[in-house]
Amino acid sequence: MFRKLRIAILLIILVTVAVGAWRAGAQATDWKHSVHTTIYPIMADDSPVTRQIVERLHPDDFAPIGEWLQEEVRRYGRPLLRPVAINLAPPVNALPPPLPEGGGRLSVALWSLQLRYWAWRHDAAPGPRPEIRLFVLYHDPARTPALDHSLGLEKGLIGVVKVFASRDERQRNAVVIAHELLHTLGATDKYDPQTLLPVFPDGYAEPNRQPRHPQALAEIMAGRIPVAEGRADEADSLADTLIGPQTAIEIGLQPRGH
Ligand SMILES: [Zn+2]
């Protein structure tokens, strides 16, 4: 009896969350008003380097992401001032539930529920509730030389982003944050998960360029610049990236069938 009741309650929560996420997703991408995004910095380790970087974060550090988006959105004929308004929350002193291994649909769905619950408990940022919440985990590069994947819930308006706690990595971090931000608005990855190479044509910034290689820019959801057949370099900054036509369709910047 109690078990059935518990399952029923869980199902109600699941449906509520799903409907809420769907409605929020539909509203956040009309590109007619600013989408309010809050960045919640988190120390992923107890390194003094990480602490120093996180404690000294300033909203201006994230301004280039908003400026880049404004430029890209304008390029698609939407002259909207500040399409994404980014706020910085005080550091969160807790770690989000660990990302699911493998990434099966069910495990991601369960993780997303845990994450939403966790986010609701740890959202102490002042001001109105943001539409998009990005939890950014800072790692000391000396302790974590390679970061595993970040996860922005597709159309879920919430993401967990892993970055390096280093001034030198700031521009590259901005690329990762912008990539996950666009996931939360419905953009899909455009690289091969095995080889990490951009998928042609959608993962190419300029698919019609002749000759095809080397490309000069990266499509943001591919993250890498295809420099030769079978070779791609990571984008060093947002200046090396753009929003390609397929991503523009996915985030509602461009009508489908264009
Ligand atoms: Zn991605």
JSON list of N, CA, C and O and ligand atoms in Angstrom, two decimals, residues 179-180 183 189 191 221, ligand 1:
[
{"chain": "A", "resi": 179, "resn": "HIS", "atom": "N", "xyz": [28.58, 26.15, -24.82]},
{"chain": "A", "resi": 179, "resn": "HIS", "atom": "CA", "xyz": [28.14, 24.87, -25.40]},
{"chain": "A", "resi": 179, "resn": "HIS", "atom": "C", "xyz": [27.04, 24.24, -24.52]},
{"chain": "A", "resi": 179, "resn": "HIS", "atom": "O", "xyz": [25.98, 23.86, -25.03]},
{"chain": "A", "resi": 180, "resn": "GLU", "atom": "N", "xyz": [27.28, 24.18, -23.22]},
{"chain": "A", "resi": 180, "resn": "GLU", "atom": "CA", "xyz": [26.29, 23.56, -22.32]},
{"chain": "A", "resi": 180, "resn": "GLU", "atom": "C", "xyz": [25.03, 24.42, -22.20]},
{"chain": "A", "resi": 180, "resn": "GLU", "atom": "O", "xyz": [23.93, 23.89, -22.11]},
{"chain": "A", "resi": 183, "resn": "HIS", "atom": "N", "xyz": [22.91, 23.58, -25.02]},
{"chain": "A", "resi": 183, "resn": "HIS", "atom": "CA", "xyz": [22.24, 22.30, -24.78]},
{"chain": "A", "resi": 183, "resn": "HIS", "atom": "C", "xyz": [20.94, 22.51, -24.02]},
{"chain": "A", "resi": 183, "resn": "HIS", "atom": "O", "xyz": [19.91, 21.94, -24.35]},
{"chain": "A", "resi": 189, "resn": "ASP", "atom": "N", "xyz": [24.61, 17.76, -29.65]},
{"chain": "A", "resi": 189, "resn": "ASP", "atom": "CA", "xyz": [26.03, 17.66, -30.00]},
{"chain": "A", "resi": 189, "resn": "ASP", "atom": "C", "xyz": [26.19, 17.39, -31.50]},
{"chain": "A", "resi": 189, "resn": "ASP", "atom": "O", "xyz": [25.37, 16.69, -32.11]},
{"chain": "A", "resi": 191, "resn": "TYR", "atom": "N", "xyz": [29.37, 16.34, -32.81]},
{"chain": "A", "resi": 191, "resn": "TYR", "atom": "CA", "xyz": [30.65, 15.67, -33.01]},
{"chain": "A", "resi": 191, "resn": "TYR", "atom": "C", "xyz": [30.45, 14.18, -32.79]},
{"chain": "A", "resi": 191, "resn": "TYR", "atom": "O", "xyz": [29.47, 13.76, -32.14]},
{"chain": "A", "resi": 221, "resn": "MET", "atom": "N", "xyz": [28.52, 23.55, -31.17]},
{"chain": "A", "resi": 221, "resn": "MET", "atom": "CA", "xyz": [28.10, 22.26, -30.64]},
{"chain": "A", "resi": 221, "resn": "MET", "atom": "C", "xyz": [29.01, 21.11, -31.11]},
{"chain": "A", "resi": 221, "resn": "MET", "atom": "O", "xyz": [28.80, 19.96, -30.74]},
{"chain": "B", "resi": 1, "resn": "ZN", "atom": "ZN", "xyz": [27.65, 18.63, -25.61]}
]
